[in-house]
mmCIF file of C-alpha atoms in Angstrom:
data_model
loop_
_atom_site.group_PDB
_atom_site.id
_atom_site.type_symbol
_atom_site.label_atom_id
_atom_site.label_comp_id
_atom_site.label_asym_id
_atom_site.label_seq_id
_atom_site.Cartn_x
_atom_site.Cartn_y
_atom_site.Cartn_z
ATOM 1 C CA MET J 1 123.239 111.936 102.480
ATOM 2 C CA SER J 2 124.206 110.009 99.365
ATOM 3 C CA THR J 3 121.818 107.648 97.628
ATOM 4 C CA LEU J 4 124.039 104.735 98.647
ATOM 5 C CA GLN J 5 123.884 105.633 102.346
ATOM 6 C CA LYS J 6 120.084 105.403 102.542
ATOM 7 C CA PRO J 7 119.877 101.675 101.656
ATOM 8 C CA LEU J 8 122.734 100.955 104.048
ATOM 9 C CA ILE J 9 120.932 102.747 106.870
ATOM 10 C CA ILE J 10 117.712 100.896 106.043
ATOM 11 C CA ILE J 11 119.548 97.561 106.041
ATOM 12 C CA THR J 12 121.198 98.335 109.365
ATOM 13 C CA LEU J 13 117.887 99.333 110.960
ATOM 14 C CA ALA J 14 116.116 96.284 109.540
ATOM 15 C CA LEU J 15 118.803 93.948 110.833
ATOM 16 C CA ALA J 16 118.748 95.632 114.241
ATOM 17 C CA LEU J 17 114.966 95.339 114.353
ATOM 18 C CA THR J 18 114.920 91.665 113.419
ATOM 19 C CA THR J 19 117.734 90.906 115.845
ATOM 20 C CA GLY J 20 115.822 92.631 118.629
ATOM 21 C CA VAL J 21 112.628 90.743 117.802
ATOM 22 C CA SER J 22 114.532 87.454 117.665
ATOM 23 C CA TYR J 23 116.131 88.182 121.034
ATOM 24 C CA ALA J 24 112.785 89.127 122.569
ATOM 25 C CA ARG J 25 111.080 86.052 121.137
ATOM 26 C CA GLN J 26 113.790 83.790 122.558
ATOM 27 C CA HIS J 27 113.492 85.374 125.987
ATOM 28 C CA THR J 28 109.697 85.624 126.196
ATOM 29 C CA GLY J 29 108.732 82.512 124.261
ATOM 30 C CA VAL J 30 105.646 84.251 122.885
ATOM 31 C CA MET J 31 105.228 86.294 119.746
ATOM 32 C CA ASN J 32 102.108 87.261 117.865
ATOM 33 C CA ALA J 33 103.762 89.675 115.434
ATOM 34 C CA PRO J 34 107.072 91.434 115.104
ATOM 35 C CA MET J 35 107.225 94.329 117.566
ATOM 36 C CA ALA J 36 103.933 93.197 119.125
ATOM 37 C CA LEU J 37 105.096 90.727 121.747
ATOM 38 C CA LEU J 38 102.722 89.436 124.384
ATOM 39 C CA THR J 39 103.892 87.993 127.639
ATOM 40 C CA GLU J 40 102.473 84.789 129.042
ATOM 41 C CA GLN J 41 100.668 86.909 131.659
ATOM 42 C CA GLN J 42 99.055 89.065 128.981
ATOM 43 C CA LEU J 43 97.900 85.961 127.127
ATOM 44 C CA ASP J 44 96.488 84.573 130.375
ATOM 45 C CA ASP J 45 94.716 87.886 130.996
ATOM 46 C CA LEU J 46 93.149 87.698 127.539
ATOM 47 C CA ALA J 47 91.707 84.238 128.276
ATOM 48 C CA LEU J 48 91.352 83.409 124.590
ATOM 49 C CA SER J 49 88.652 80.974 123.509
ATOM 50 C CA GLN J 50 89.630 77.896 121.491
ATOM 51 C CA GLU J 51 88.743 79.694 118.239
ATOM 52 C CA GLN J 52 90.643 82.824 119.287
ATOM 53 C CA ASN J 53 93.642 80.762 120.333
ATOM 54 C CA THR J 54 93.684 79.099 116.907
ATOM 55 C CA MET J 55 93.579 82.539 115.276
ATOM 56 C CA HIS J 56 96.387 83.704 117.581
ATOM 57 C CA GLN J 57 98.544 80.694 116.716
ATOM 58 C CA THR J 58 97.994 81.409 113.001
ATOM 59 C CA ILE J 59 99.155 84.982 113.585
ATOM 60 C CA VAL J 60 102.244 83.725 115.460
ATOM 61 C CA ALA J 61 103.111 81.346 112.610
ATOM 62 C CA PHE J 62 102.576 84.060 109.995
ATOM 63 C CA ALA J 63 104.752 86.513 111.933
ATOM 64 C CA HIS J 64 107.569 83.985 112.229
ATOM 65 C CA GLU J 65 107.346 83.084 108.537
ATOM 66 C CA SER J 66 107.253 86.766 107.577
ATOM 67 C CA GLN J 67 110.254 87.641 109.705
ATOM 68 C CA THR J 68 112.297 84.794 108.254
ATOM 69 C CA GLY J 69 111.250 85.611 104.687
ATOM 70 C CA VAL J 70 112.052 89.297 105.000
ATOM 71 C CA GLN J 71 115.427 88.573 106.597
ATOM 72 C CA GLN J 72 116.293 86.265 103.701
ATOM 73 C CA GLN J 73 115.152 88.812 101.131
ATOM 74 C CA PHE J 74 117.248 91.591 102.715
ATOM 75 C CA LYS J 75 120.211 89.236 102.983
ATOM 76 C CA ALA J 76 119.940 88.421 99.270
ATOM 77 C CA ALA J 77 119.675 92.133 98.431
ATOM 78 C CA ARG J 78 122.750 92.846 100.524
ATOM 79 C CA GLN J 79 124.673 90.053 98.802
ATOM 80 C CA LEU J 80 123.638 91.512 95.450
ATOM 81 C CA MET J 81 124.857 94.932 96.586
ATOM 82 C CA ASP J 82 128.199 93.485 97.693
ATOM 83 C CA ALA J 83 128.603 91.690 94.355
ATOM 84 C CA GLU J 84 127.692 94.782 92.350
ATOM 85 C CA LEU J 85 130.117 96.955 94.326
ATOM 86 C CA GLU J 86 132.948 94.623 93.334
ATOM 87 C CA LYS J 87 132.294 95.375 89.656
ATOM 88 C CA PRO J 88 133.996 98.272 87.877
ATOM 89 C CA ASN J 89 130.584 99.668 86.893
ATOM 90 C CA PRO J 90 128.036 98.563 89.515
ATOM 91 C CA ASP J 91 124.368 98.435 88.498
ATOM 92 C CA LEU J 92 122.868 100.393 91.389
ATOM 93 C CA ALA J 93 119.438 100.351 89.730
ATOM 94 C CA LEU J 94 119.438 96.557 90.067
ATOM 95 C CA VAL J 95 120.430 96.841 93.730
ATOM 96 C CA SER J 96 117.785 99.478 94.322
ATOM 97 C CA GLU J 97 115.134 97.249 92.753
ATOM 98 C CA ALA J 98 116.103 94.354 95.041
ATOM 99 C CA PHE J 99 115.686 96.554 98.120
ATOM 100 C CA GLU J 100 112.444 97.974 96.737
ATOM 101 C CA GLN J 101 111.076 94.431 96.359
ATOM 102 C CA ALA J 102 112.060 93.689 99.960
ATOM 103 C CA ARG J 103 110.309 96.855 101.102
ATOM 104 C CA ASN J 104 107.175 95.922 99.155
ATOM 105 C CA THR J 105 107.213 92.460 100.734
ATOM 106 C CA ILE J 106 107.359 94.051 104.170
ATOM 107 C CA LEU J 107 104.414 96.325 103.367
ATOM 108 C CA GLN J 108 102.334 93.404 102.067
ATOM 109 C CA ARG J 109 103.090 91.274 105.114
ATOM 110 C CA VAL J 110 102.412 94.117 107.539
ATOM 111 C CA THR J 111 99.042 94.699 105.883
ATOM 112 C CA LYS J 112 98.117 91.007 106.008
ATOM 113 C CA GLY J 113 99.272 90.735 109.633
ATOM 114 C CA LYS J 114 97.217 93.801 110.555
ATOM 115 C CA GLN J 115 94.140 92.279 108.920
ATOM 116 C CA MET J 116 94.671 89.033 110.833
ATOM 117 C CA ARG J 117 95.059 90.854 114.166
ATOM 118 C CA LEU J 118 91.992 92.991 113.513
ATOM 119 C CA ALA J 119 89.973 89.869 112.697
ATOM 120 C CA LEU J 120 91.032 88.398 116.052
ATOM 121 C CA TYR J 121 90.225 91.675 117.824
ATOM 122 C CA ALA J 122 86.743 91.666 116.262
ATOM 123 C CA THR J 123 86.000 88.355 118.013
ATOM 124 C CA MET J 124 86.986 89.638 121.468
ATOM 125 C CA SER J 125 84.686 90.459 124.347
ATOM 126 C CA LEU J 126 84.685 93.886 125.968
ATOM 127 C CA GLU J 127 86.857 92.516 128.809
ATOM 128 C CA GLN J 128 89.423 91.153 126.343
ATOM 129 C CA LYS J 129 89.452 94.448 124.466
ATOM 130 C CA GLN J 130 90.243 96.231 127.734
ATOM 131 C CA VAL J 131 93.300 93.957 128.165
ATOM 132 C CA VAL J 132 94.405 94.839 124.621
ATOM 133 C CA LYS J 133 93.900 98.532 125.424
ATOM 134 C CA VAL J 134 96.192 98.288 128.479
ATOM 135 C CA VAL J 135 98.849 96.378 126.491
ATOM 136 C CA LEU J 136 98.769 98.977 123.706
ATOM 137 C CA LYS J 137 99.082 101.851 126.176
ATOM 138 C CA GLU J 138 102.133 100.140 127.736
ATOM 139 C CA LYS J 139 103.708 99.652 124.296
ATOM 140 C CA LEU J 140 103.064 103.283 123.327
ATOM 141 C CA ALA J 141 104.639 104.482 126.581
ATOM 142 C CA ARG J 142 107.743 102.355 125.861
ATOM 143 C CA PHE J 143 107.867 103.711 122.311
ATOM 144 C CA ASP J 144 107.607 107.286 123.584
ATOM 145 C CA ARG J 145 110.493 106.663 126.003
ATOM 146 C CA PHE J 146 112.562 105.190 123.160
ATOM 147 C CA ARG J 147 111.736 108.113 120.865
ATOM 148 C CA SER J 148 112.740 110.550 123.576
ATOM 149 C CA PHE J 149 115.985 108.655 124.118
ATOM 150 C CA MET J 150 116.765 108.742 120.368
ATOM 151 C CA ASN J 151 115.924 112.454 120.187
ATOM 152 C CA ASN J 152 118.346 113.108 123.021
ATOM 153 C CA ILE J 153 121.081 111.255 121.160
ATOM 154 C CA PHE J 154 120.476 112.517 117.628
ATOM 155 C CA GLY J 155 118.724 115.790 118.337
#
């Protein structure tokens, strides 16, 4: 695989991921973090207190802001790549740096989002934590089915 193919694959996967999250958010109406969607029923089952609900809404806002920011950063990096590839001697180091900055932004936002979710989890009762446990098991089962599907396709 050439060094140019890797960023293109990463861009494609990132765009597919954000498109999927956007689609899911539009069709569920609830999002607390990318790839961590909660249904209205799951939120009802959690029975969040006023303080917990405020924390949850902050997480939702942060997730939306993060998704939009990352999409814009990847879009700018892609535009830079397109512009560089039109030049007789493209500066691939510059393009690589733009994608590296986007990757670092993702890592920073994932870490902050994780800290926010763990802070909310720390405030939960045992009953609420059991709801979270069930939701996580369902998500892991879906992920395992997806991984199996991808392994069947790509070996």
